[in-house]
XYZ file of C-alpha atoms in Angstrom:
786
model
C -62.372 40.144 22.018
C -61.417 38.401 18.790
C -62.687 34.820 18.734
C -59.941 32.191 18.972
C -58.517 30.832 15.759
C -59.693 27.494 14.544
C -59.094 25.093 11.689
C -62.440 23.526 11.051
C -61.571 23.527 7.392
C -58.242 23.800 5.719
C -57.293 25.607 2.560
C -55.027 22.785 1.429
C -57.645 21.303 -0.792
C -55.923 19.950 -3.857
C -57.521 17.063 -2.153
C -57.528 13.487 -3.153
C -58.014 12.788 -6.781
C -59.572 9.677 -8.107
C -59.229 7.661 -11.181
C -61.184 4.845 -12.462
C -59.485 3.292 -15.366
C -60.621 -0.330 -15.486
C -57.232 -1.545 -14.298
C -57.394 0.671 -11.228
C -60.728 -0.346 -9.754
C -61.366 -3.357 -7.551
C -64.440 -5.517 -8.247
C -65.764 -4.762 -4.757
C -65.580 -1.040 -5.469
C -67.983 -0.932 -8.400
C -71.496 0.460 -8.288
C -73.619 -1.978 -6.302
C -77.362 -1.807 -6.929
C -79.874 -3.749 -4.897
C -78.319 -3.507 -1.430
C -80.387 -2.812 1.648
C -79.611 0.851 1.040
C -80.710 0.490 -2.547
C -78.639 3.317 -4.012
C -76.003 2.662 -6.658
C -72.824 2.883 -4.576
C -69.494 3.227 -6.301
C -65.869 3.835 -5.930
C -64.768 6.841 -7.981
C -64.988 5.967 -11.634
C -63.984 7.785 -14.747
C -66.779 6.589 -16.959
C -68.720 9.697 -15.986
C -66.738 12.498 -17.474
C -70.034 13.722 -18.857
C -70.362 17.466 -19.126
C -71.856 18.848 -15.933
C -75.104 20.687 -16.602
C -74.791 24.441 -16.334
C -78.222 25.019 -14.861
C -78.574 27.205 -11.808
C -78.058 25.386 -8.500
C -81.185 24.165 -6.810
C -81.758 23.890 -3.100
C -84.532 21.412 -2.391
C -85.104 21.794 1.315
C -88.258 19.874 2.056
C -87.230 19.015 5.591
C -84.909 21.649 7.010
C -82.852 20.972 10.101
C -84.195 23.965 11.948
C -82.169 26.276 14.130
C -79.805 23.497 15.250
C -77.210 23.743 18.015
C -75.221 26.766 19.105
C -72.644 27.411 16.384
C -69.163 28.820 16.257
C -67.465 30.717 13.483
C -64.340 28.833 12.542
C -61.461 30.207 10.518
C -60.994 28.117 7.438
C -57.263 28.125 7.205
C -54.355 26.063 8.436
C -52.390 28.931 9.888
C -51.678 28.975 13.604
C -48.356 30.722 13.869
C -45.508 32.058 11.789
C -42.970 32.953 14.465
C -40.544 30.225 13.449
C -39.280 31.877 10.306
C -37.927 35.355 10.858
C -37.201 36.086 7.202
C -38.342 39.673 6.549
C -39.524 38.750 3.057
C -42.299 36.742 4.689
C -43.914 40.014 5.746
C -45.192 40.381 2.223
C -48.719 39.441 3.207
C -48.978 42.503 5.422
C -50.218 45.864 4.288
C -47.265 47.912 3.034
C -46.447 50.971 5.100
C -45.497 53.466 2.417
C -45.630 57.015 3.648
C -46.216 59.893 1.283
C -47.357 57.739 -1.643
C -50.614 58.161 -3.457
C -53.497 56.002 -2.312
C -53.647 54.504 -5.779
C -50.075 53.246 -5.491
C -50.870 51.848 -2.065
C -53.826 49.942 -3.517
C -51.722 48.651 -6.386
C -49.108 47.422 -3.917
C -51.811 45.504 -2.039
C -52.926 43.834 -5.264
C -49.329 42.821 -6.011
C -49.005 41.399 -2.500
C -52.165 39.331 -2.967
C -50.636 37.797 -6.104
C -47.467 36.896 -4.195
C -45.027 39.744 -4.791
C -43.077 41.157 -1.816
C -43.582 44.765 -0.777
C -40.141 46.225 -1.306
C -37.985 43.610 -2.982
C -37.814 41.534 -6.151
C -38.758 37.893 -6.458
C -36.100 35.332 -7.390
C -37.771 35.051 -10.796
C -37.444 38.802 -11.369
C -33.800 38.778 -10.366
C -33.123 35.873 -12.725
C -34.925 37.765 -15.513
C -32.642 40.814 -15.003
C -35.553 43.240 -14.780
C -33.241 45.942 -13.381
C -29.571 46.670 -13.975
C -28.704 46.241 -10.301
C -30.430 45.027 -7.147
C -31.565 47.748 -4.756
C -31.598 51.489 -5.258
C -33.978 53.862 -6.982
C -34.262 51.926 -10.241
C -35.564 48.879 -8.381
C -38.009 51.007 -6.379
C -39.349 52.565 -9.588
C -39.581 49.158 -11.243
C -41.696 47.812 -8.376
C -44.134 50.731 -8.697
C -44.365 50.175 -12.462
C -44.802 46.417 -12.060
C -47.547 46.877 -9.474
C -49.340 49.375 -11.724
C -49.336 47.040 -14.749
C -50.440 44.082 -12.649
C -53.311 45.940 -10.981
C -54.383 47.519 -14.258
C -54.895 44.103 -15.848
C -56.498 42.678 -12.712
C -59.093 45.440 -12.882
C -60.298 44.022 -16.213
C -59.142 40.448 -16.726
C -61.371 39.965 -19.769
C -59.239 42.211 -21.995
C -55.719 41.846 -23.327
C -53.493 44.514 -21.816
C -51.175 45.791 -24.527
C -47.752 47.257 -23.965
C -49.085 50.639 -25.143
C -51.872 50.549 -22.558
C -49.304 49.705 -19.896
C -47.312 52.798 -20.887
C -50.208 55.259 -20.716
C -49.917 56.254 -17.066
C -46.112 55.977 -16.822
C -43.710 58.795 -17.593
C -41.755 58.390 -20.821
C -38.375 58.217 -19.104
C -39.456 54.930 -17.469
C -40.275 53.185 -20.748
C -37.425 50.725 -20.186
C -38.922 49.751 -16.827
C -42.349 49.339 -18.430
C -40.816 47.049 -21.042
C -39.022 45.009 -18.388
C -42.075 44.699 -16.134
C -44.513 44.023 -18.985
C -42.311 41.329 -20.503
C -41.773 39.669 -17.139
C -45.455 39.684 -16.139
C -46.545 38.474 -19.568
C -44.023 35.661 -19.902
C -44.478 34.427 -16.332
C -48.253 34.356 -16.607
C -49.158 37.139 -14.177
C -51.107 39.121 -16.783
C -52.995 38.267 -19.966
C -53.653 34.676 -18.967
C -56.828 32.665 -18.816
C -59.919 31.914 -20.843
C -61.514 35.244 -21.767
C -62.245 35.382 -25.541
C -60.010 38.422 -26.044
C -57.152 36.754 -24.172
C -57.524 33.449 -26.034
C -57.629 35.239 -29.383
C -54.499 37.248 -28.630
C -52.674 34.172 -27.391
C -53.217 32.452 -30.731
C -50.477 34.775 -31.973
C -47.029 33.936 -30.674
C -45.401 36.557 -28.429
C -42.747 37.368 -31.018
C -43.456 35.080 -33.944
C -40.425 32.907 -33.202
C -40.894 29.142 -33.482
C -39.144 27.725 -30.458
C -39.019 24.025 -29.578
C -40.990 20.811 -29.194
C -42.207 19.972 -25.686
C -43.672 16.701 -24.421
C -45.861 17.237 -21.341
C -46.523 14.250 -19.098
C -49.902 14.639 -17.389
C -53.039 16.630 -18.208
C -53.721 17.917 -14.702
C -54.032 21.622 -13.950
C -50.281 22.273 -14.135
C -49.894 20.411 -17.438
C -52.886 22.104 -19.075
C -51.850 25.590 -17.970
C -48.244 25.065 -19.074
C -49.392 23.756 -22.465
C -51.598 26.766 -23.176
C -48.874 29.184 -22.170
C -46.157 27.391 -24.158
C -48.281 27.252 -27.311
C -48.897 30.988 -27.079
C -45.129 31.518 -26.854
C -44.411 29.613 -30.066
C -43.692 26.109 -28.761
C -45.037 22.919 -30.290
C -46.640 20.869 -27.536
C -48.071 17.389 -27.040
C -49.651 16.167 -23.770
C -49.596 12.502 -22.723
C -52.290 11.502 -20.211
C -52.749 8.026 -18.769
C -56.388 8.575 -17.923
C -59.234 8.928 -20.378
C -59.986 12.436 -19.115
C -58.092 15.632 -18.273
C -57.870 17.195 -14.814
C -55.765 14.789 -12.766
C -56.659 15.295 -9.119
C -59.430 17.695 -10.101
C -62.401 15.466 -10.884
C -66.074 16.387 -10.981
C -68.568 13.526 -11.038
C -72.089 13.923 -12.367
C -74.466 12.229 -9.942
C -78.153 11.642 -10.625
C -81.125 9.541 -9.666
C -84.672 9.864 -8.387
C -85.219 13.072 -10.327
C -82.275 14.924 -8.754
C -78.863 15.703 -10.221
C -75.671 17.200 -8.793
C -72.018 17.821 -9.616
C -69.660 16.393 -6.986
C -66.018 17.452 -6.745
C -64.257 14.251 -5.775
C -60.814 15.797 -5.863
C -59.801 19.450 -5.590
C -62.878 21.324 -4.456
C -62.377 24.595 -2.551
C -60.790 27.737 -3.984
C -58.727 28.425 -0.887
C -58.354 32.181 -0.599
C -59.753 34.138 -3.506
C -57.461 37.192 -3.273
C -54.906 36.900 -6.039
C -55.992 33.358 -6.865
C -55.586 32.644 -10.606
C -58.599 30.333 -10.476
C -60.622 33.306 -9.279
C -59.467 35.099 -12.437
C -60.708 32.182 -14.557
C -64.055 32.283 -12.756
C -64.425 36.007 -13.541
C -63.502 35.469 -17.172
C -65.955 32.593 -17.535
C -68.727 34.439 -15.720
C -68.930 31.788 -12.980
C -70.433 32.946 -9.679
C -68.401 32.270 -6.544
C -70.105 30.851 -3.476
C -68.361 31.868 -0.274
C -67.992 28.942 2.130
C -69.740 30.220 5.239
C -67.782 30.210 8.493
C -70.471 28.635 10.650
C -69.560 25.010 11.487
C -71.566 23.358 14.276
C -70.081 20.249 15.936
C -72.055 17.236 17.155
C -71.270 14.605 19.766
C -71.590 10.875 18.982
C -75.093 10.854 20.499
C -76.187 13.652 18.206
C -76.189 16.395 20.811
C -74.573 19.718 20.005
C -71.205 20.411 21.597
C -71.530 22.813 24.504
C -70.411 26.258 23.342
C -68.304 26.942 26.459
C -66.529 23.598 26.242
C -65.983 24.116 22.522
C -64.422 27.527 23.126
C -62.243 26.309 26.000
C -60.808 23.365 24.032
C -60.246 25.534 20.996
C -58.204 28.002 23.048
C -56.245 25.148 24.650
C -55.537 23.566 21.271
C -54.096 26.804 19.913
C -51.997 27.248 23.055
C -50.547 23.764 22.557
C -49.561 24.702 19.034
C -48.036 27.964 20.247
C -45.936 26.045 22.785
C -44.757 23.668 20.083
C -43.825 26.701 18.002
C -41.692 28.184 20.764
C -40.051 24.833 21.418
C -39.125 24.220 17.809
C -37.852 27.779 17.409
C -35.419 27.405 20.285
C -34.428 23.879 19.188
C -33.596 24.958 15.659
C -31.608 27.950 16.935
C -29.540 25.777 19.287
C -29.325 22.467 17.419
C -29.546 22.572 13.664
C -31.584 19.978 11.752
C -33.516 18.773 14.789
C -36.971 17.428 14.034
C -39.669 15.309 15.644
C -43.250 14.216 14.901
C -45.733 17.042 15.414
C -48.244 14.590 16.910
C -45.796 13.259 19.515
C -44.818 16.769 20.585
C -48.425 17.922 20.904
C -49.323 14.863 22.953
C -46.377 15.477 25.274
C -47.508 19.068 25.889
C -51.090 17.886 26.360
C -49.980 15.559 29.140
C -47.737 18.149 30.784
C -50.426 20.848 30.814
C -53.290 18.386 31.451
C -55.332 19.580 28.489
C -58.626 17.885 27.503
C -58.746 15.302 30.271
C -62.485 14.611 30.343
C -64.111 12.608 27.532
C -65.941 15.428 25.738
C -62.904 17.713 25.751
C -60.733 14.854 24.497
C -63.129 14.186 21.611
C -63.077 17.879 20.733
C -59.292 17.935 20.775
C -59.222 14.860 18.548
C -61.569 16.626 16.146
C -59.057 19.478 15.824
C -56.264 16.966 15.286
C -58.344 15.257 12.591
C -58.767 18.636 10.928
C -54.978 19.101 10.930
C -54.623 15.655 9.373
C -57.113 16.724 6.693
C -55.110 19.903 6.132
C -51.960 17.899 5.469
C -53.386 14.621 4.102
C -51.314 12.835 6.724
C -51.266 11.331 10.171
C -49.991 13.640 12.907
C -47.227 11.104 13.541
C -45.818 11.771 10.042
C -45.756 15.585 10.131
C -42.571 17.570 10.711
C -42.782 19.523 13.941
C -40.292 22.017 12.530
C -41.717 22.737 9.084
C -45.219 21.292 8.695
C -46.697 24.781 8.206
C -43.814 26.361 6.251
C -46.230 27.591 3.555
C -48.382 29.615 5.954
C -46.647 32.976 5.369
C -47.552 32.771 1.671
C -51.218 31.909 2.170
C -53.602 33.696 -0.197
C -56.095 35.829 1.647
C -59.782 36.263 1.045
C -62.806 34.018 1.202
C -62.774 30.328 0.447
C -65.218 29.569 -2.335
C -67.020 26.866 -4.297
C -67.582 27.017 -8.045
C -71.172 26.115 -9.002
C -71.128 23.075 -11.249
C -67.730 21.921 -10.002
C -64.103 22.612 -10.859
C -64.252 20.421 -13.944
C -65.648 23.510 -15.660
C -62.151 24.976 -15.403
C -60.600 21.749 -16.622
C -62.827 21.408 -19.690
C -62.156 25.010 -20.708
C -58.390 24.707 -20.181
C -58.201 21.427 -22.121
C -60.182 22.716 -25.105
C -58.294 22.350 -28.415
C -55.098 21.120 -26.764
C -53.245 18.162 -28.368
C -53.876 15.612 -25.592
C -53.266 11.889 -26.148
C -55.407 9.994 -23.630
C -54.719 6.470 -22.443
C -50.948 7.036 -22.784
C -49.397 5.897 -19.510
C -45.768 6.984 -19.544
C -43.255 4.275 -18.712
C -39.962 5.994 -19.452
C -38.432 9.456 -19.941
C -34.989 9.406 -21.573
C -33.039 12.605 -21.911
C -29.672 13.773 -23.157
C -27.809 16.432 -25.091
C -29.941 15.854 -28.189
C -33.339 16.171 -26.464
C -35.872 13.842 -24.836
C -37.697 10.662 -25.730
C -40.843 9.763 -23.822
C -42.204 6.224 -24.109
C -45.912 5.684 -23.494
C -48.339 2.983 -24.611
C -45.814 1.420 -26.982
C -45.105 4.742 -28.697
C -42.103 7.035 -28.701
C -42.606 10.792 -28.432
C -39.564 12.952 -29.181
C -39.005 16.550 -28.168
C -36.427 19.157 -27.291
C -37.730 19.300 -23.710
C -40.195 17.463 -21.469
C -42.366 18.662 -18.585
C -43.218 16.040 -15.960
C -46.347 16.933 -13.963
C -47.167 13.594 -12.341
C -48.090 13.628 -8.618
C -45.408 13.076 -5.992
C -46.997 9.701 -5.204
C -46.141 8.461 -8.702
C -42.537 9.676 -8.363
C -42.272 7.946 -4.986
C -43.589 4.719 -6.479
C -41.005 4.827 -9.268
C -43.668 4.198 -11.896
C -41.707 6.210 -14.467
C -38.172 5.227 -15.426
C -35.784 8.148 -15.930
C -32.723 7.514 -18.110
C -30.258 8.581 -16.885
C -31.516 8.295 -13.311
C -32.613 11.455 -11.571
C -29.855 13.186 -9.580
C -29.491 11.814 -6.046
C -30.427 15.232 -4.661
C -33.825 15.029 -6.334
C -34.372 11.369 -5.429
C -33.659 12.172 -1.783
C -36.158 15.064 -1.809
C -38.810 12.806 -3.372
C -38.343 10.333 -0.546
C -38.254 12.969 2.218
C -41.394 14.877 1.271
C -44.660 13.343 2.383
C -47.592 12.404 0.175
C -50.714 11.512 2.109
C -54.328 10.541 1.761
C -57.767 12.103 2.020
C -60.931 10.362 0.873
C -64.522 11.460 0.354
C -67.987 9.978 0.368
C -70.256 11.950 -1.951
C -73.956 11.326 -1.292
C -76.861 12.540 -3.423
C -80.104 12.552 -1.435
C -83.692 12.908 -2.669
C -83.935 16.185 -0.742
C -81.934 18.413 1.603
C -82.667 17.307 5.184
C -79.748 19.133 6.882
C -80.788 22.709 6.142
C -79.542 25.427 3.825
C -78.054 27.916 6.273
C -74.704 26.151 6.714
C -71.999 24.815 4.394
C -70.182 22.600 6.922
C -70.847 20.692 10.101
C -68.651 18.352 12.124
C -68.950 15.078 14.010
C -66.969 13.876 17.042
C -66.092 10.248 17.778
C -65.055 8.369 20.908
C -62.440 6.233 19.128
C -59.260 8.345 18.763
C -57.891 6.035 16.056
C -60.957 6.829 13.904
C -61.159 10.540 14.678
C -60.853 11.412 10.970
C -63.750 9.205 9.822
C -66.586 11.465 8.637
C -65.361 14.187 10.994
C -66.469 16.969 8.602
C -69.387 17.266 6.177
C -69.642 19.686 3.272
C -73.032 20.776 2.031
C -72.970 21.399 -1.726
C -76.691 22.047 -2.126
C -76.148 25.711 -2.939
C -73.642 25.047 -5.731
C -73.915 21.490 -7.036
C -77.375 21.691 -8.584
C -78.905 19.212 -6.135
C -79.026 17.972 -2.514
C -75.420 16.784 -2.230
C -73.528 16.055 0.977
C -69.823 15.128 1.068
C -68.186 13.466 4.075
C -64.415 13.689 4.561
C -62.219 10.832 5.755
C -58.770 11.884 7.009
C -55.769 10.530 8.894
C -55.577 6.860 9.804
C -59.286 6.503 8.979
C -58.566 7.429 5.331
C -56.175 4.472 5.042
C -58.593 2.022 6.678
C -61.396 3.410 4.517
C -59.777 1.969 1.406
C -59.818 -1.516 2.925
C -63.553 -1.298 3.590
C -66.264 -2.116 1.063
C -68.184 0.911 -0.213
C -71.427 -0.616 1.084
C -69.988 -0.812 4.594
C -68.623 2.733 4.302
C -72.029 4.112 3.359
C -73.722 2.265 6.205
C -71.273 3.833 8.648
C -71.706 7.377 7.341
C -75.500 7.056 7.352
C -75.365 5.869 10.961
C -73.444 9.062 11.810
C -75.973 11.271 10.028
C -78.952 9.508 11.593
C -77.318 9.806 14.999
C -77.173 13.587 14.496
C -80.579 14.257 12.921
C -82.983 11.552 14.178
C -82.954 12.890 17.776
C -84.198 16.190 16.286
C -87.060 14.411 14.589
C -85.460 14.725 11.137
C -85.572 11.645 8.945
C -82.386 10.899 7.011
C -83.461 9.242 3.757
C -81.411 6.708 1.838
C -79.231 8.383 -0.782
C -80.099 7.901 -4.440
C -76.420 7.612 -5.394
C -73.144 7.416 -3.499
C -69.523 7.617 -4.665
C -66.542 6.627 -2.478
C -63.078 7.796 -3.520
C -60.028 5.542 -3.400
C -57.116 7.871 -4.072
C -54.529 5.648 -2.433
C -55.315 2.832 -4.867
C -55.249 5.104 -7.900
C -52.151 4.184 -9.933
C -52.028 7.711 -11.386
C -51.702 9.368 -7.962
C -51.092 6.862 -5.117
C -52.469 9.431 -2.696
C -53.936 12.895 -2.464
C -51.479 15.754 -1.880
C -48.112 16.595 -0.380
C -47.004 17.599 3.104
C -43.740 18.263 4.946
C -42.825 14.977 6.590
C -40.352 14.469 9.426
C -36.843 15.260 8.186
C -38.137 17.272 5.256
C -38.546 21.027 4.763
C -39.846 23.567 2.292
C -36.515 23.340 0.468
C -37.515 19.915 -0.827
C -40.361 21.484 -2.826
C -37.750 23.672 -4.537
C -35.544 20.663 -5.260
C -38.483 18.841 -6.825
C -39.021 21.878 -9.050
C -35.442 21.849 -10.382
C -34.915 20.808 -13.991
C -32.513 17.983 -14.864
C -30.357 16.988 -17.813
C -29.039 20.466 -18.617
C -32.588 21.854 -18.781
C -34.095 19.003 -20.775
C -36.656 17.705 -18.230
C -38.720 20.125 -16.125
C -41.113 19.443 -13.241
C -44.440 21.016 -12.218
C -47.354 20.215 -9.913
C -48.461 21.145 -6.420
C -45.524 19.225 -4.851
C -43.073 21.519 -6.690
C -44.563 24.719 -5.258
C -43.133 25.659 -1.854
C -45.407 28.678 -1.447
C -48.718 26.991 -2.356
C -48.376 23.202 -1.999
C -51.426 20.946 -1.795
C -53.651 23.471 -3.564
C -55.193 23.786 -7.000
C -53.777 27.274 -7.464
C -50.351 25.928 -6.471
C -50.525 23.447 -9.346
C -51.752 26.186 -11.705
C -48.929 28.571 -10.782
C -46.290 25.842 -11.113
C -47.373 25.270 -14.720
C -46.954 28.970 -15.461
C -43.573 28.965 -13.723
C -42.203 26.125 -15.827
C -43.518 27.605 -19.083
C -41.481 30.725 -18.269
C -38.429 28.598 -17.441
C -38.716 26.750 -20.744
C -38.980 30.027 -22.637
C -35.805 31.259 -20.934
C -33.949 28.057 -21.849
C -35.254 28.094 -25.439
C -34.082 31.683 -25.883
C -30.678 30.853 -24.476
C -30.316 27.863 -26.799
C -31.481 29.894 -29.795
C -28.965 32.597 -28.956
C -26.186 30.020 -28.722
C -27.312 28.433 -31.974
C -27.310 31.762 -33.798
C -23.873 32.573 -32.420
C -22.560 29.209 -33.580
C -24.211 29.708 -36.970
C -22.590 33.121 -37.424
C -19.234 31.671 -36.385
C -19.681 28.802 -38.809
C -20.552 31.250 -41.583
C -17.404 33.263 -40.849
C -15.378 30.059 -40.854
C -16.945 29.025 -44.149
C -16.190 32.399 -45.767
C -12.649 32.288 -44.426
C -12.266 28.745 -45.753
C -13.503 29.802 -49.221
C -11.120 32.757 -49.257
C -8.235 30.386 -48.603
C -9.380 28.085 -51.434
C -9.367 31.040 -53.839
C -5.814 32.040 -52.888
C -4.705 29.747 -55.776
C -7.593 29.754 -58.302
C -7.557 27.792 -61.549
C -8.399 30.948 -63.516
C -8.482 34.692 -62.722
C -9.719 37.610 -64.847
C -10.679 41.056 -63.544
C -12.744 40.657 -60.338
C -13.561 37.054 -61.263
C -11.856 33.862 -60.093
C -12.726 30.221 -60.785
C -12.070 26.807 -59.286
C -12.629 23.680 -61.392
C -13.841 20.252 -60.294
C -10.590 18.363 -59.586
C -12.276 15.010 -60.351
C -13.193 15.882 -63.973
C -11.421 17.264 -67.056
C -14.681 17.494 -69.003
C -15.300 20.944 -70.508
C -18.928 20.635 -69.318
C -18.048 19.814 -65.734
C -19.190 22.075 -62.881
C -16.995 24.906 -61.598
C -17.169 27.479 -58.788
C -17.017 31.170 -59.732
C -16.244 33.993 -57.290
C -16.838 37.705 -57.912
C -15.139 40.170 -55.559
C -16.853 43.558 -55.171
C -14.764 46.341 -53.699
C -15.618 49.866 -52.618
C -16.041 52.286 -49.711
C -19.683 51.223 -49.195
C -18.623 47.707 -48.272
C -17.804 47.532 -44.551
C -15.100 44.896 -44.804
C -13.457 46.530 -47.859
C -14.726 43.843 -50.198
C -17.693 41.515 -50.651
C -17.468 38.088 -52.285
C -20.387 36.358 -54.026
C -20.330 32.881 -55.519
C -22.053 30.918 -58.252
C -22.001 27.587 -60.103
C -21.422 27.286 -63.869
C -19.661 24.991 -66.323
C -15.953 25.174 -67.111
C -16.844 26.045 -70.707
C -19.000 29.024 -69.586
C -16.158 30.313 -67.400
C -13.753 30.205 -70.324
C -16.263 32.150 -72.464
C -16.681 34.671 -69.655
C -12.910 35.189 -69.413
C -12.738 36.123 -73.090
C -15.078 39.127 -72.580
C -13.515 42.513 -71.827
C -14.585 44.472 -68.724
C -16.305 43.345 -65.535
C -19.551 45.108 -66.495
C -19.847 43.155 -69.729
C -18.962 39.945 -67.898
C -21.756 40.551 -65.335
C -24.278 41.074 -68.186
C -23.202 37.830 -69.833
C -23.278 36.029 -66.475
C -26.892 37.023 -65.720
C -28.553 37.417 -69.116
C -26.915 34.654 -71.157
C -25.881 32.087 -68.556
C -28.614 32.789 -65.934
C -26.201 32.391 -63.050
C -27.399 33.687 -59.651
C -24.668 34.899 -57.313
C -25.093 34.167 -53.578
C -23.160 34.428 -50.328
C -20.908 31.607 -49.212
C -23.591 30.140 -46.952
C -26.222 30.229 -49.715
C -24.687 27.625 -52.037
C -26.756 24.527 -52.741
C -25.881 20.977 -51.717
C -24.313 20.534 -55.165
C -22.090 23.532 -54.485
C -21.149 22.196 -51.029
C -20.183 18.859 -52.598
C -18.005 20.607 -55.182
C -16.274 22.634 -52.451
C -15.616 19.432 -50.489
C -13.958 17.827 -53.550
C -11.822 20.928 -54.144
C -10.776 20.996 -50.445
C -9.903 17.325 -50.537
C -7.763 17.724 -53.670
C -5.887 20.706 -52.184
C -5.263 18.827 -48.900
C -3.822 15.895 -50.843
C -1.703 18.269 -52.902
C -0.330 19.952 -49.788
C 0.415 16.594 -48.205
C 2.294 15.531 -51.325
C 4.278 18.773 -51.370
C 5.341 18.240 -47.718
C 6.502 14.709 -48.391
């Protein structure tokens, strides 16, 4: 029988980010040497953006924990059910059932699914890009096969640049148009040829088509801002990034910890690559040659007295917990079908079912149930009372499959590589974004930054706080979505110990508590010994405990977490040493985030993520970040993909504007030529194919005049071609005295050195002369009418 599903760790790990600009840290949250614990204890601080050493991870295990308690394998994902949404497109995560197709095509379809493409339909982005002439039918089916082939071909070797010619090699010639459509779409939307491989970076230094596009101001140097900047630059845009912190990365922050001869890299923000299949961060890891450490499924749980949770009780409560969620699912399904827009707190509904079905009535079972609830609160960075019963798990159908992984040395390795050589202005906290028909102006740190477009990547918490003024105000639709969506809190305590006392055979273990209001306090521990370079342990603080945690001194916090650890390991005869360094995060107090990551709050839905992603001001201001990604919110890869999405949107807008500009320019040129033809209907002098107009404001023989030469013949499409030049009145008179147009042309070029140009090629002097001639003729006509 398949073991019951569990949520001992959640993929939604764009977890709390920290910042430590001096203005953001409280005096009580600084490093505190000389306490009874005698480690330097600190709130998260940004003074340590030192490069993390790239040495191989060490695992100093001088006092292993031994066999430990009976363990359970726990599924590290948030998903419990997907019955609510019956949209057939959500079946895209299943294996496609394509009969009679080659195995290779089947494999390629699976790769496309892992990246997020549906099995047998187009994405909204593809439809908007007009990749096929009409939706449905054989052309669309062929396009999907071609698209999947190109995508899987690049994914098989992400270190090389896949050229259009390579993409064509295995496709029949009659489908070249589909190859062009698929290749262009995948390239421009960042599904192929992205990342940090040398060959890819070198190729991206050359613009896609050599066209210089527009100026873009990006607000925020987090993952979405960095990715968007790199993609935009490769597409010919001029980009500047404004970052309030003194480091890049946003909510991805790796802290170098050291002391007592040990060193480690602690991810204080986004930490786990949640589902490696199709994950763009997995592509970066391959390109950079970074090994991936699979987070092992074994997660033992311990009671407050340190004893292991009984395996039978653990299994029974786990089954009951999942049944409660299934009942909530059925309830909400029927409620939404019968009464539209009905919602309620997920926590209240679960508690009601718990009472009705008398689940977890004894103390140990209740603590176990509370542990599962704490894990849900970790998954959503929110209290159960704040989560939407109807839509809290709306992103589950899109979840990326595969193992959850750590990156040795921390995720800042991605950040440093992505930020390399980008024009980032640090310490520029944006106060105002003003936008209109003529572009955008972004005000930061007393400076004004102007551009054609802006990309705002700040966290939802900053938008909720109203820290940035938008002029004009954001549309009410977007302001309402900002208020409806939730933005919660998760905190961490990162502890570097002199040695690994908990053992090297597990990556996580959990702790139960008797106080339901503090169920999220140190409920889950991550062991980073295998990837951080040293004996590092990270405790998570979720739910209501995460809020209270920020009101507690870091010294008190560390005392409490050490009491938990000693309660688990001392009964086994294992000494828990004092840590050599501790860091406590304070994401709620961070003025660049005001929290950790987004969730669907009561009254909200997945649609609000889409509304947050909408551009404003006639495509002048765009938005990216995990809270703008309905499919992958609250994840690092969600932020990454949103940056790629907006780069593609900006390219589309820039092309549209360029097309309109060129059309207007052509129209203006036609108007100008037509206007000049009308001026020459009554020239001051005509001889052969030559006509002249004199400066009406001067009778001087040396004054400037406009000459026109009309060329006629069957080779000229319009029947005739007119070229213009500037010369003196005296030269024109001399020219008129010469017989034959051929002789006149020789005199014009050889003696007078006059260069003939089209009507739009005249200099400013010529334009001024034309304006004077027009003005004189208008006055003359007005006088004639009177």
